[in-house]
Coordinates of C-alpha atoms and ligand atoms in Angstrom, one line a residue:
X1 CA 0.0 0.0 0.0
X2 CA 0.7 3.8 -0.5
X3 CA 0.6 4.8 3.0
X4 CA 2.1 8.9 4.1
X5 CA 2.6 9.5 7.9
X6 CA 2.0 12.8 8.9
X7 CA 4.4 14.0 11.6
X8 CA 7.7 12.7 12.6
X9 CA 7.6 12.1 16.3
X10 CA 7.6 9.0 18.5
X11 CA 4.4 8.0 16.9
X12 CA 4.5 8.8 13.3
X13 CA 8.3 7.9 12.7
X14 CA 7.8 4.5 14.3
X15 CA 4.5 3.8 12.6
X16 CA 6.3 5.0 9.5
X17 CA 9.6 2.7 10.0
X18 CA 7.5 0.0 11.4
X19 CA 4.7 0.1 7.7
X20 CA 7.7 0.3 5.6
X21 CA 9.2 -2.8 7.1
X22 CA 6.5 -4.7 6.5
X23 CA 6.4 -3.9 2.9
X24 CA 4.2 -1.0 2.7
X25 CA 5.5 2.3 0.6
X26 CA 5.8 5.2 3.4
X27 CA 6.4 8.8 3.2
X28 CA 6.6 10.5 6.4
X29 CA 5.9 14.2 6.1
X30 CA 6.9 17.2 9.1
X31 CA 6.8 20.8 8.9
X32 CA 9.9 20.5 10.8
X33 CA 12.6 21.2 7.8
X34 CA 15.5 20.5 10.2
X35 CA 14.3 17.2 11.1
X36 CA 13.5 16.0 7.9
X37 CA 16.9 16.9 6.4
X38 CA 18.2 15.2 9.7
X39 CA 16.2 12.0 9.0
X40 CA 16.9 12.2 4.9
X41 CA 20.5 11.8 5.9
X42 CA 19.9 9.1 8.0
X43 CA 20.0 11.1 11.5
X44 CA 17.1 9.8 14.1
X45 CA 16.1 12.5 16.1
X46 CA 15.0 10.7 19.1
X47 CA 16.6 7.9 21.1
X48 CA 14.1 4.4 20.4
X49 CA 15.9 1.4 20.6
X50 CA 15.9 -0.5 17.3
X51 CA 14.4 2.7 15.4
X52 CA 17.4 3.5 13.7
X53 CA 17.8 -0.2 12.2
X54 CA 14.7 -0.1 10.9
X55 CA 14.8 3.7 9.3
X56 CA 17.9 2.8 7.6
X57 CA 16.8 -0.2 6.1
X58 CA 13.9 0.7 4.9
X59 CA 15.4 3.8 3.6
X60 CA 18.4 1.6 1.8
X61 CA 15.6 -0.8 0.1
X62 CA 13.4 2.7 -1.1
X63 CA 10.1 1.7 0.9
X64 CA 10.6 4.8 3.3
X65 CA 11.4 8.5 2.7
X66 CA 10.9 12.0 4.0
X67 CA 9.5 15.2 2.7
X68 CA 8.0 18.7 4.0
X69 CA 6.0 18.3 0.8
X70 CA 2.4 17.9 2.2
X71 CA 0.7 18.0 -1.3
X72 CA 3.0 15.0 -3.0
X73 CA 2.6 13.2 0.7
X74 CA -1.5 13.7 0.0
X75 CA -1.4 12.5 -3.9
X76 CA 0.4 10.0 -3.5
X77 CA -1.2 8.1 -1.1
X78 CA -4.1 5.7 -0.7
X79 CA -3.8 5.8 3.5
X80 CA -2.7 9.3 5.8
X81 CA -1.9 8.6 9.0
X82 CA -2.3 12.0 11.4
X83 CA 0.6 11.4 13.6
X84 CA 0.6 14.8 15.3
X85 CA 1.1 16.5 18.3
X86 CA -1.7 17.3 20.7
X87 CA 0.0 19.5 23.5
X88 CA -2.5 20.6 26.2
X89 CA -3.9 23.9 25.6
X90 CA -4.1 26.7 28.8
X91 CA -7.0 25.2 30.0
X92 CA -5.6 21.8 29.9
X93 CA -7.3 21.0 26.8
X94 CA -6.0 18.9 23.8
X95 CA -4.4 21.6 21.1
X96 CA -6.0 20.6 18.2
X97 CA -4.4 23.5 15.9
X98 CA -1.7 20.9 14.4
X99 CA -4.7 17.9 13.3
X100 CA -6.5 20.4 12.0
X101 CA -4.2 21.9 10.0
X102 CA -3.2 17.9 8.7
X103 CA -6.8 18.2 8.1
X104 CA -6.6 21.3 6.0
X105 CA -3.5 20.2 4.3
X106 CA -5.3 16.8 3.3
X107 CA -8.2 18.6 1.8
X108 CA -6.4 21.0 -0.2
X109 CA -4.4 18.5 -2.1
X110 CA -6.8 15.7 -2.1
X111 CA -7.1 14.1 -5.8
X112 CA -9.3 11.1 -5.4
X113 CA -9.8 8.6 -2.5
X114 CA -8.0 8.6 0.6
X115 CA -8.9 6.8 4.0
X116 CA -7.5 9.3 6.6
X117 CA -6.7 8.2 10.1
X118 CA -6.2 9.2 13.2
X119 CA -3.5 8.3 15.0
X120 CA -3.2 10.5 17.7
X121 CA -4.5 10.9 20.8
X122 CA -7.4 13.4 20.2
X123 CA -10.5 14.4 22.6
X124 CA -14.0 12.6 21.3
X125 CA -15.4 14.2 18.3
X126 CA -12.0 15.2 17.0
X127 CA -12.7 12.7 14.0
X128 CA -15.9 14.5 13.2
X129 CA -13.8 17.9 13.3
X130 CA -11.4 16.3 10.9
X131 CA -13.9 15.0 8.9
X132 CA -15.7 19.0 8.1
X133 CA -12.2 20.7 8.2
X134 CA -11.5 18.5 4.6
X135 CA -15.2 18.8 3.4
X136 CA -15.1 22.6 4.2
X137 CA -11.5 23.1 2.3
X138 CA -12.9 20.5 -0.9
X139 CA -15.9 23.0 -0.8
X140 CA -14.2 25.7 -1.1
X141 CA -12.4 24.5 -4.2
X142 CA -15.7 23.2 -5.8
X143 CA -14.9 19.3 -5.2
X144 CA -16.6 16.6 -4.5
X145 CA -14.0 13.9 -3.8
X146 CA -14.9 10.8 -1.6
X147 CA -12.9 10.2 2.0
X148 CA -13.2 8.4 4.9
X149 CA -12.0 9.3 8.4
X150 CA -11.4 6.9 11.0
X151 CA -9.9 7.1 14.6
X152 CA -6.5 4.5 15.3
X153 CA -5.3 5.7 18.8
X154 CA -1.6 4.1 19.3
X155 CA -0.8 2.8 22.4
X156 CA 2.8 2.0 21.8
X157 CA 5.3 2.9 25.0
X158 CA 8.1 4.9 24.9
X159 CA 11.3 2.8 25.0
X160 CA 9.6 -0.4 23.8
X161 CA 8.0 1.4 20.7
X162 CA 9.3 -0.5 18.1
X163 CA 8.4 -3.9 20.2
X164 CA 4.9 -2.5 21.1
X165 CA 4.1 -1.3 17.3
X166 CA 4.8 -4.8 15.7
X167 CA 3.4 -6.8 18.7
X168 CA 0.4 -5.0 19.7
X169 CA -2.0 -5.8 22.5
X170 CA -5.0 -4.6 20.1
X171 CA -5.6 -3.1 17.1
X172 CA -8.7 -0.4 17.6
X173 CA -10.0 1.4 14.8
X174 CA -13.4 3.5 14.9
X175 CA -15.2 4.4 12.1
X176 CA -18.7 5.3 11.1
X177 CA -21.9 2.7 10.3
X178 CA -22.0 2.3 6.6
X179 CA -18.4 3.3 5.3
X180 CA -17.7 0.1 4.1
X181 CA -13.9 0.6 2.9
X182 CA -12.8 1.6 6.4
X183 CA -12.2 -2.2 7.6
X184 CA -11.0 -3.4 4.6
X185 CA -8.5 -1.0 4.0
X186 CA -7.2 -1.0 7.9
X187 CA -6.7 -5.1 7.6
X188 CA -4.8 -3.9 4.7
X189 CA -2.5 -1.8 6.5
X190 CA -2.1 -4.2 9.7
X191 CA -2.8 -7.8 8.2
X192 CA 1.5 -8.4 8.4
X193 CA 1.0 -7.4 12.5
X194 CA -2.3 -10.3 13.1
X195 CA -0.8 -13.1 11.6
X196 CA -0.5 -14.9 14.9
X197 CA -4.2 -14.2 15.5
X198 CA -6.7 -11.0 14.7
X199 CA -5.9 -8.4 16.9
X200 CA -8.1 -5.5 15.4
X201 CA -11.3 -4.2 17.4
X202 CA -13.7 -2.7 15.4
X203 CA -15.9 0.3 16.9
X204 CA -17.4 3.5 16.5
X205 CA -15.0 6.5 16.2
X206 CA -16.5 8.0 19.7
X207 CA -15.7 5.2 21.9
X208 CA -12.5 4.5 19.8
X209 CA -11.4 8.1 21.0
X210 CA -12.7 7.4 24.3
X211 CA -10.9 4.1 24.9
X212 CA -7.4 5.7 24.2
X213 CA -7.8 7.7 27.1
X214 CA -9.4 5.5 28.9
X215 CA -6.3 3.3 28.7
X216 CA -3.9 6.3 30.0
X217 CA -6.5 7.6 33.0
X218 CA -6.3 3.5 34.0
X219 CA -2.9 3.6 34.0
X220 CA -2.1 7.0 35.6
X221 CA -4.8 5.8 38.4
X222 CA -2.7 2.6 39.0
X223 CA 0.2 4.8 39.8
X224 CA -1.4 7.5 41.5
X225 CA -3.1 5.1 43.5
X226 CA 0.1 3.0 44.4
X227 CA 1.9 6.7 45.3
X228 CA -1.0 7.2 47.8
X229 CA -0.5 3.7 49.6
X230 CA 3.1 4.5 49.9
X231 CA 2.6 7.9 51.3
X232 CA 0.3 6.0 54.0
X233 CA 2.8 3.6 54.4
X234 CA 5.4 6.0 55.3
X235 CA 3.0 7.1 57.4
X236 CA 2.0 3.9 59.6
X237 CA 5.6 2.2 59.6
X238 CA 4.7 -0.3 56.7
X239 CA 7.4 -1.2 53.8
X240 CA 5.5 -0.8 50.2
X241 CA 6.9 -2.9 48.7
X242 CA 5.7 -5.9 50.9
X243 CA 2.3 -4.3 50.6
X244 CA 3.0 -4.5 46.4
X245 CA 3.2 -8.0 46.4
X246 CA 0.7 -8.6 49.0
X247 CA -1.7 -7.1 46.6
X248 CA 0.0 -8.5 43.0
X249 CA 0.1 -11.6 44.0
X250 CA -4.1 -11.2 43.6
X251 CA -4.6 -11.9 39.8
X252 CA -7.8 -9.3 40.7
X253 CA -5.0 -6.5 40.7
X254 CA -1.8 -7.7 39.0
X255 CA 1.6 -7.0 39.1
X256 CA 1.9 -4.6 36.1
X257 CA 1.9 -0.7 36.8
X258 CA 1.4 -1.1 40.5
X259 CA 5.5 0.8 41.4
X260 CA 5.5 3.7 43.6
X261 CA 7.5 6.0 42.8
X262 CA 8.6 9.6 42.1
X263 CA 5.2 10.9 40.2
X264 CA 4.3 9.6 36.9
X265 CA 5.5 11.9 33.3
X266 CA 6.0 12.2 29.5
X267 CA 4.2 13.4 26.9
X268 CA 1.2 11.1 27.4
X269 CA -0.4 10.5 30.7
X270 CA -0.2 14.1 32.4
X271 CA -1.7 15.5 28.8
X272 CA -4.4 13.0 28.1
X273 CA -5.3 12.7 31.8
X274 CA -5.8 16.5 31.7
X275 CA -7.8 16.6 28.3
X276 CA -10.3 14.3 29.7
X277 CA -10.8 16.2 32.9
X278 CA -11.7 18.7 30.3
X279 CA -13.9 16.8 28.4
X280 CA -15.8 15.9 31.6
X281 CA -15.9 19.6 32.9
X282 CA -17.0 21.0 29.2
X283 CA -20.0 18.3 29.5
X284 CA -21.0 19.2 33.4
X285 CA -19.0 16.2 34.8
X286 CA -16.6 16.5 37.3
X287 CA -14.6 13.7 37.1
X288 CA -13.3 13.3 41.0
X289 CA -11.4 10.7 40.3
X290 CA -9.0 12.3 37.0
X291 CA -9.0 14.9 39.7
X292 CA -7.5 13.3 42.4
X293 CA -4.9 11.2 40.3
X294 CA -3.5 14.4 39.0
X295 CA -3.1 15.9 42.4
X296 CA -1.8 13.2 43.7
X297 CA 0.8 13.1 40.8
X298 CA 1.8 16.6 41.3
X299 CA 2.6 16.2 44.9
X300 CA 4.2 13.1 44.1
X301 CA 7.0 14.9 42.1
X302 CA 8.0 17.2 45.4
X303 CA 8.5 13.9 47.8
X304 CA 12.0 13.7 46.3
X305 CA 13.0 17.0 47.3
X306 CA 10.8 17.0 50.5
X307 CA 13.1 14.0 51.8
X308 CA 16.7 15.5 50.7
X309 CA 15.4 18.9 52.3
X310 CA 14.7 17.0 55.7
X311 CA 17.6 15.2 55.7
X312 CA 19.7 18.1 55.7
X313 CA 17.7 19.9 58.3
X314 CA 16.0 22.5 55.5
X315 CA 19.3 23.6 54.4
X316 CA 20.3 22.8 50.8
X317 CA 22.3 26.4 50.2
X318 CA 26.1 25.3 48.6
X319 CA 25.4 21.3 48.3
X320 CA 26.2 19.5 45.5
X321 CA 23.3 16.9 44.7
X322 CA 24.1 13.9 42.5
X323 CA 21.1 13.1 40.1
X324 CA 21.0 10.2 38.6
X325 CA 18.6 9.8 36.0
X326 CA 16.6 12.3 33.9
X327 CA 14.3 11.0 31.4
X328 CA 11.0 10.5 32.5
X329 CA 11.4 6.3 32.9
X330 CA 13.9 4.3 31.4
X331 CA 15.3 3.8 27.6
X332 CA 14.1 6.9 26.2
X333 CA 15.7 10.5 26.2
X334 CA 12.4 12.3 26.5
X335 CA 11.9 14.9 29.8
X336 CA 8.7 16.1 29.1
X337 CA 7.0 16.0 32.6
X338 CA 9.8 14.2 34.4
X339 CA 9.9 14.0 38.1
X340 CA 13.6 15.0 37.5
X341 CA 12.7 18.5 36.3
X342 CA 10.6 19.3 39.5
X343 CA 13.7 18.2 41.6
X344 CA 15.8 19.9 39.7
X345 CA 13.7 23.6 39.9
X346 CA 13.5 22.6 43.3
X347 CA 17.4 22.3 43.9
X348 CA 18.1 25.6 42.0
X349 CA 15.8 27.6 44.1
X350 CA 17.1 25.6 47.3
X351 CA 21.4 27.0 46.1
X352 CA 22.4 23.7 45.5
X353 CA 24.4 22.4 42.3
X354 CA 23.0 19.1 40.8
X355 CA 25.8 17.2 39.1
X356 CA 23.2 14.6 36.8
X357 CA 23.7 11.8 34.7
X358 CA 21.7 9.6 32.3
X359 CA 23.0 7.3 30.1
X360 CA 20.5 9.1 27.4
X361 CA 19.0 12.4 28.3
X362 CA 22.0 14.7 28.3
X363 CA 21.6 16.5 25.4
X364 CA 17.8 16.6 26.0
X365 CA 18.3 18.2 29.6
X366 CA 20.9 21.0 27.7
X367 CA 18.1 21.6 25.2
X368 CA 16.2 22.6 27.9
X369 CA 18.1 24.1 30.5
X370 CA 21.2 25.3 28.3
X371 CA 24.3 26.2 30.2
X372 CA 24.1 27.0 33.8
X373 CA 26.6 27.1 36.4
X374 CA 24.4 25.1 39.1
X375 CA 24.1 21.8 36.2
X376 CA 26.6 20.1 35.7
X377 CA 26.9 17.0 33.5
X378 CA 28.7 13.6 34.6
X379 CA 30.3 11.1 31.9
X380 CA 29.3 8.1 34.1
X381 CA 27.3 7.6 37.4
X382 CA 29.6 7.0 40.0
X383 CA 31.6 10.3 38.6
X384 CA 28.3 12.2 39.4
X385 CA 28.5 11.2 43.2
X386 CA 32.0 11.7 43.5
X387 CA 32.5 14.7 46.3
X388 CA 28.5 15.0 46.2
X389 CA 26.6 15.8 49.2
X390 CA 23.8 13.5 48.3
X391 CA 22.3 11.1 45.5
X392 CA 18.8 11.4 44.1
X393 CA 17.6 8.7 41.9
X394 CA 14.6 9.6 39.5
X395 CA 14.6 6.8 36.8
X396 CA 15.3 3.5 37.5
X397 CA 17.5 2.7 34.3
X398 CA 18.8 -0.8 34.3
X399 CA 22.6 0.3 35.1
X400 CA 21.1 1.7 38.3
X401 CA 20.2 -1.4 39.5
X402 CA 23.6 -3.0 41.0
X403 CA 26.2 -0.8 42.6
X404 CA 29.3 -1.7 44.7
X405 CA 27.4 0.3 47.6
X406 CA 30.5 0.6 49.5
X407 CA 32.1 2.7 46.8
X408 CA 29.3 4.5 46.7
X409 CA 29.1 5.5 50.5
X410 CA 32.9 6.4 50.2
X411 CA 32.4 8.8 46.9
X412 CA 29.5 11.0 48.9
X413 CA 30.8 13.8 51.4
X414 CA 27.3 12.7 53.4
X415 CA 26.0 9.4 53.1
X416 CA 22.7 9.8 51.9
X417 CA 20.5 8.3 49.3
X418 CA 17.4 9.2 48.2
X419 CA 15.8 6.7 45.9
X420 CA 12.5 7.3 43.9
X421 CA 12.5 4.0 42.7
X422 CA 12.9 1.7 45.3
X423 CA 15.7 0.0 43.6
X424 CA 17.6 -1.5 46.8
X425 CA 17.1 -3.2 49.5
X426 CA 17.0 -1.3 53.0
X427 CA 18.8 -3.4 54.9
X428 CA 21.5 -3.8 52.6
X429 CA 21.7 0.1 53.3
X430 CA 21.6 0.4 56.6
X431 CA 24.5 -2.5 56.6
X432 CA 26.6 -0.3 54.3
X433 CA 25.5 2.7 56.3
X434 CA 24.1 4.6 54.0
X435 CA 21.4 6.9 54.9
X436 CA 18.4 5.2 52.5
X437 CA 15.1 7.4 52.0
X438 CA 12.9 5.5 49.4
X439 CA 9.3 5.6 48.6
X440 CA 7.0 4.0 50.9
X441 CA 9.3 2.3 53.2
X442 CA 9.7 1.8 56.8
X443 CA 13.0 2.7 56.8
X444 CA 12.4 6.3 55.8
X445 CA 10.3 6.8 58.9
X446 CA 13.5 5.0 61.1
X447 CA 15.7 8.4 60.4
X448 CA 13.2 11.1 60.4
X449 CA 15.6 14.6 60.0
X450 CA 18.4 11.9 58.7
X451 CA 21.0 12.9 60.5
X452 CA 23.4 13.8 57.9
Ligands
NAD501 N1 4.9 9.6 22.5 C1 4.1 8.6 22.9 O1 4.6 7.7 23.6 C2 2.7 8.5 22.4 C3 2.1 7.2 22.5 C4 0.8 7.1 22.0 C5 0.1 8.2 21.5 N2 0.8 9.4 21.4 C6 0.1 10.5 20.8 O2 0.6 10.6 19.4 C7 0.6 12.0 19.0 C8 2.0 12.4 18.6 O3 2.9 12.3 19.7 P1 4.5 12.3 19.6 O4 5.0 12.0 20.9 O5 4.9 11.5 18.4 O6 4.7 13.9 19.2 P2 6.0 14.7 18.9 O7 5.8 16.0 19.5 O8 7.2 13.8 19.2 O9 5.9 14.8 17.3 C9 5.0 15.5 16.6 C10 5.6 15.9 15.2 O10 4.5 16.4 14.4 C11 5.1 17.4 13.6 N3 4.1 18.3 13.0 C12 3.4 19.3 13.6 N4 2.5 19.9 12.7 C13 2.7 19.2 11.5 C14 2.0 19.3 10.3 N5 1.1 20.2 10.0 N6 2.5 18.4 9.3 C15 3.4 17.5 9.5 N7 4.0 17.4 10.7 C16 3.7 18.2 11.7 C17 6.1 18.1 14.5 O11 7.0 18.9 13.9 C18 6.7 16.9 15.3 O12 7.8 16.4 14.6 C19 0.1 12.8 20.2 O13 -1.3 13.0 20.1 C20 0.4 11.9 21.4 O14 -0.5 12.1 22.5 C21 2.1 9.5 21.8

C-alpha cells in the first residue's frame, strides 16, 4: 500500500519505520525542515531502541522516505496517517491546531480517494472535526471527492515502541456505520502485524477516542493510587513494597503498573489525563477521580526533594546533589514532565548544584536548560557522586540497579541516598550505612531529620 505519515515524532516515525518494514511504501511528512533533512541523511532524532535499524533499512531498500511536501505526501497516497502533536492547551485542553491543519492540508491536495486516520491521541469528536475541516476546504475549491475518516489511537510505549508497534496488545480502529472501505483498508494496513491471530477491534469512532484515554486515565490511576499507599505507608511504619506484592500476587490486581514511585510523566499520561478532565468539565461532569490522580501526581514529584530537604535539616544552600537519571522512565531520552525537572527547579531555588547523569537524556536536559553554572553533566554515574553531598535517583535505568554500595558511600561527602525507585534493599543500606530514603518504606520513617 501507499501509505504517508503525517508528523515525525515517537508516533508517526515508528508507525512509518515499522509500515515500511513490512512492505508497505511510506512517506513521512513534518513541517519541521531541520528534522527531515536530519532523517533524509539518516540522523534519528530521538533515542528508540531499534528505530534507527529499521529507518535505515527501509530507507536503503526505497520503501521509506521524507519530505516537507504535504501536497505529493497527500497524492500519493491511498492511507494518511495524522501522527501529530496534541499539546495541552491553557486550559488543559487537547491543542487541536496541528490535526486540523493535517486536516486542512489533506483537503487542499486531495485528488481522489483517501482513508485518513487518526493516530493520535485526540479528545471525542475530534474525528468529526477532521472530517468537516476536509469537506469545508474540498468546498471551497468546488470538489466533490470521496474520503473516509477513521480514529487509530496508538498505544505503543516509549522505549519499547518498536516492540509495542509490531506486537500490539489490540488493534482499535473507529469508524462510522456504513463506510464500508474503512475495515478493509485497515486489515490492509495491519494484516502483516495479526498473523499470529486478529488483533483488530472494530468500533465506532467516539468510543474508539474514548478508549485511548481510557487506557492512560487507568494507568495514571494505578500509579497514583500505588503513590498514595506509599505515602500512608510511610505514614503507619509499613514497607510498600511488601504491601505491592501482597496485593500482586491477587490476579484481581496484577503486578503490572502497580511501582511507587517519584510521580508519573512524558508526553502522554499528564496530557491525556488533563484533556479528559476537560472533556468531563466541558460536559458538566466533574470527574473526581482524573481529579485526584493528577493531584496526587503533582505532589508526588515534590516527595523527592521533601526527603533531601529533611535530611539536611531544610538547608540545601552550597550542596552538590548527584542526580542520577533524567528521562522520564527508562530507555528513552524524553523529559517532558519528568519527576527529574521538579527536583531539579527545586534544587536551584534551594542554592544547590546538581551534578546529573543519564545514560540518554543529556543532550535533552541541555536543550532545555542550556548552560548553567548550578548543572553540571557527569560522563558516568559513580563520577556524578564523586564529592556530592547526596544522590537522588529519578529513573530507574537498568545500570542503576547494581552498585558496589561501598564505593558509593565512600564517593559522597554525606551518606545519603534518596531513591525514587525503590531499587535497593534497606537493609543492605543500613548494613553499608548509608542513609536510605525510598518511597513508601519503613526505613524512611526510622531516620526522620536523617542525620546527615
Ligand atoms: N509519545 C508517545 O509515547 C505516544 C504514545 C501514544 C500516542 N501518542 C500521541 O501521538 C501524538 C504524537 O505524539 P508524539 O510524541 O509522536 O509527538 P511529537 O511531538 O514527538 O511529534 C509531533 C511531530 O509532528 C510534527 N508536526 C506538527 N505539525 C505538523 C504538520 N502540520 N504536518 C506535519 N508534521 C507536523 C512536529 O514537527 C513533530 O515532529 C500525540 O497526540 C500523542 O499524544 C504519543
Amino acid at each position: 500500500m501507499r501509505i504517508s505519515v503525517f508528523g515525525t515524532g515517537y508516533v508517526g516515525l515508528v508507525t512509518g519505520a515499522c509500515l515500511s518494514d513490512v512492505g508497505h511504501h511510506v512517506t513521512c511528512v513534518d513541517v519541521d525542515t531541520a528534522k527531515v533533512d536530519g532523517l533524509k541523511n539518516g540522523i534519528i532524532p530521538i533515542y528508540e531502541p531499534g528505530l534507527e535499524e529499521i529507518v535505515l533499512r527501509n530507507q536503503r531498500e526505497g520503501r521509506l522516505q521524507f519530505t516537507v511536501d504535504a501536497v505529493d505526501a497527500v497524492t500519493s497516497a491511498d492511507v494518511i496517517f495524522i501522527a501529530v502533536g496534541t499539546p495541552s492547551g491553557e486550559d488543559g485542553s487537547a491543542d487541536l491546531r496541528y490535526v486540523l491543519a493535517v486536516a486542512s492540508s489533506v483537503g487542499e491536495a486531495m485528488n481522489s480517494y483517501k482513508l485518513v486516520v487518526d493516530k493520535s491521541t485526540v479528545p471525542v469528536g475530534t474525528a468529526d472535526k477532521v472530517r468537516q475541516t476536509i469537506s469545508d476546504v474540498l468546498a471551497s475549491r468546488n470538489e466533490k471527492i470521496d474520503f473516509d475518516v477513521c480514529s487509530n489511537p496508538e498505544f505503543l510505549k516509549e522505549g519499547a515502541a518498536i516492540e509495542d508497534f509490531v506486537r500490539p496488545a489490540r488493534i482499535v480502529v473507529g469508524s462510522e456505520p456504513g463506510r464500508d472501505r474503512v475495515e478493509p483498508l485497515m486489515r490492509e494496513v495491519y494484516g502483516p502485524f495479526c498473523r499470529n491471530h486478529d488483533k483488530m477491534i472494530f468500533m465506532s469512532t467516539r468510543s474508539a477516542e474514548l478508549t485511548k484515554y481510557a487506557a492512560n486515565a487507568m494507568l495514571a490511576t494505578k500509579i497514583s493510587f500505588m503513590n498514595e499507599m506509599a505515602n500512608i505507608a510511610e505514614r503507619v511504619g509499613a514497607d510498600i513494597e511488601h504491601v505491592r506484592l501482597g496485593i500482586g500476587s491477587d490476579p484481581r490486581i496484577g503486578y503490572h503498573f502497580i511501582y511507587p514511585g517519584c510521580g508519573y510523566g512524558g508526553s502522554c499520561f499528564p496530557k491525556d489525563v488533563r484533556a479528559l478532565t476537560s472533556t468531563a468539565s466541558e460536559l458538566g461532569y466533574r470527574a473526581p477521580i482524573l481529579t485526584a490522580v493528577q493531584a496526587v501526581n503533582e505532589a508526588q514529584k515534590e516527595v523527592l526533594f521533601r526527603k533531601l530537604e529533611n535530611a539536611f535539616d531544610g538547608d540545601l544552600a552550597g550542596r552538590k546533589i548527584a542526580v542520577w537519571g533524567l528521562a522520564f522512565k527508562p530507555n528513552t531520552d524524553d523529559m517532558r514532565e519528568a519527576p527529574s525537572r521538579v527536583l531539579l527547579d527545586a534544587l536551584w531555588n534551594a542554592g544547590a548544584t546538581a551534578i546529573v547523569y543519564d545514560p540518554v537524556a543529556s543532550a535533552e536536559c541541555q536543550r532545555i536548560f542550556g548552560d548553567r553554572d548550578d548543572l553540571i553533566y557527569a560522563n558516568d554515574r559513580m563520577a556524578a557522586v564523586e564529592g556530592a553531598d547526596a544522590l537522588v535517583i529519578c529513573t530507574e535505568w537498568k545500570e542503576f540497579r547494581v552498585v558496589d554500595l561501598d564505593a558509593l558511600k565512600n564517593a559522597l561527602k554525606t551518606p545519603v541516598l534518596v531513591d525514587g525507585r525503590n531499587l535497593y534493599d534497606p537493609e543492605a543500606m543500613r548494613q553499608t550505612g548509608l542513609l536510605y530514603f525510598a518511597i513508601g518504606r519503613g526505613d524512611s520513617l526510622a531516620n526522620p531529620g536523617g542525620g546527615a
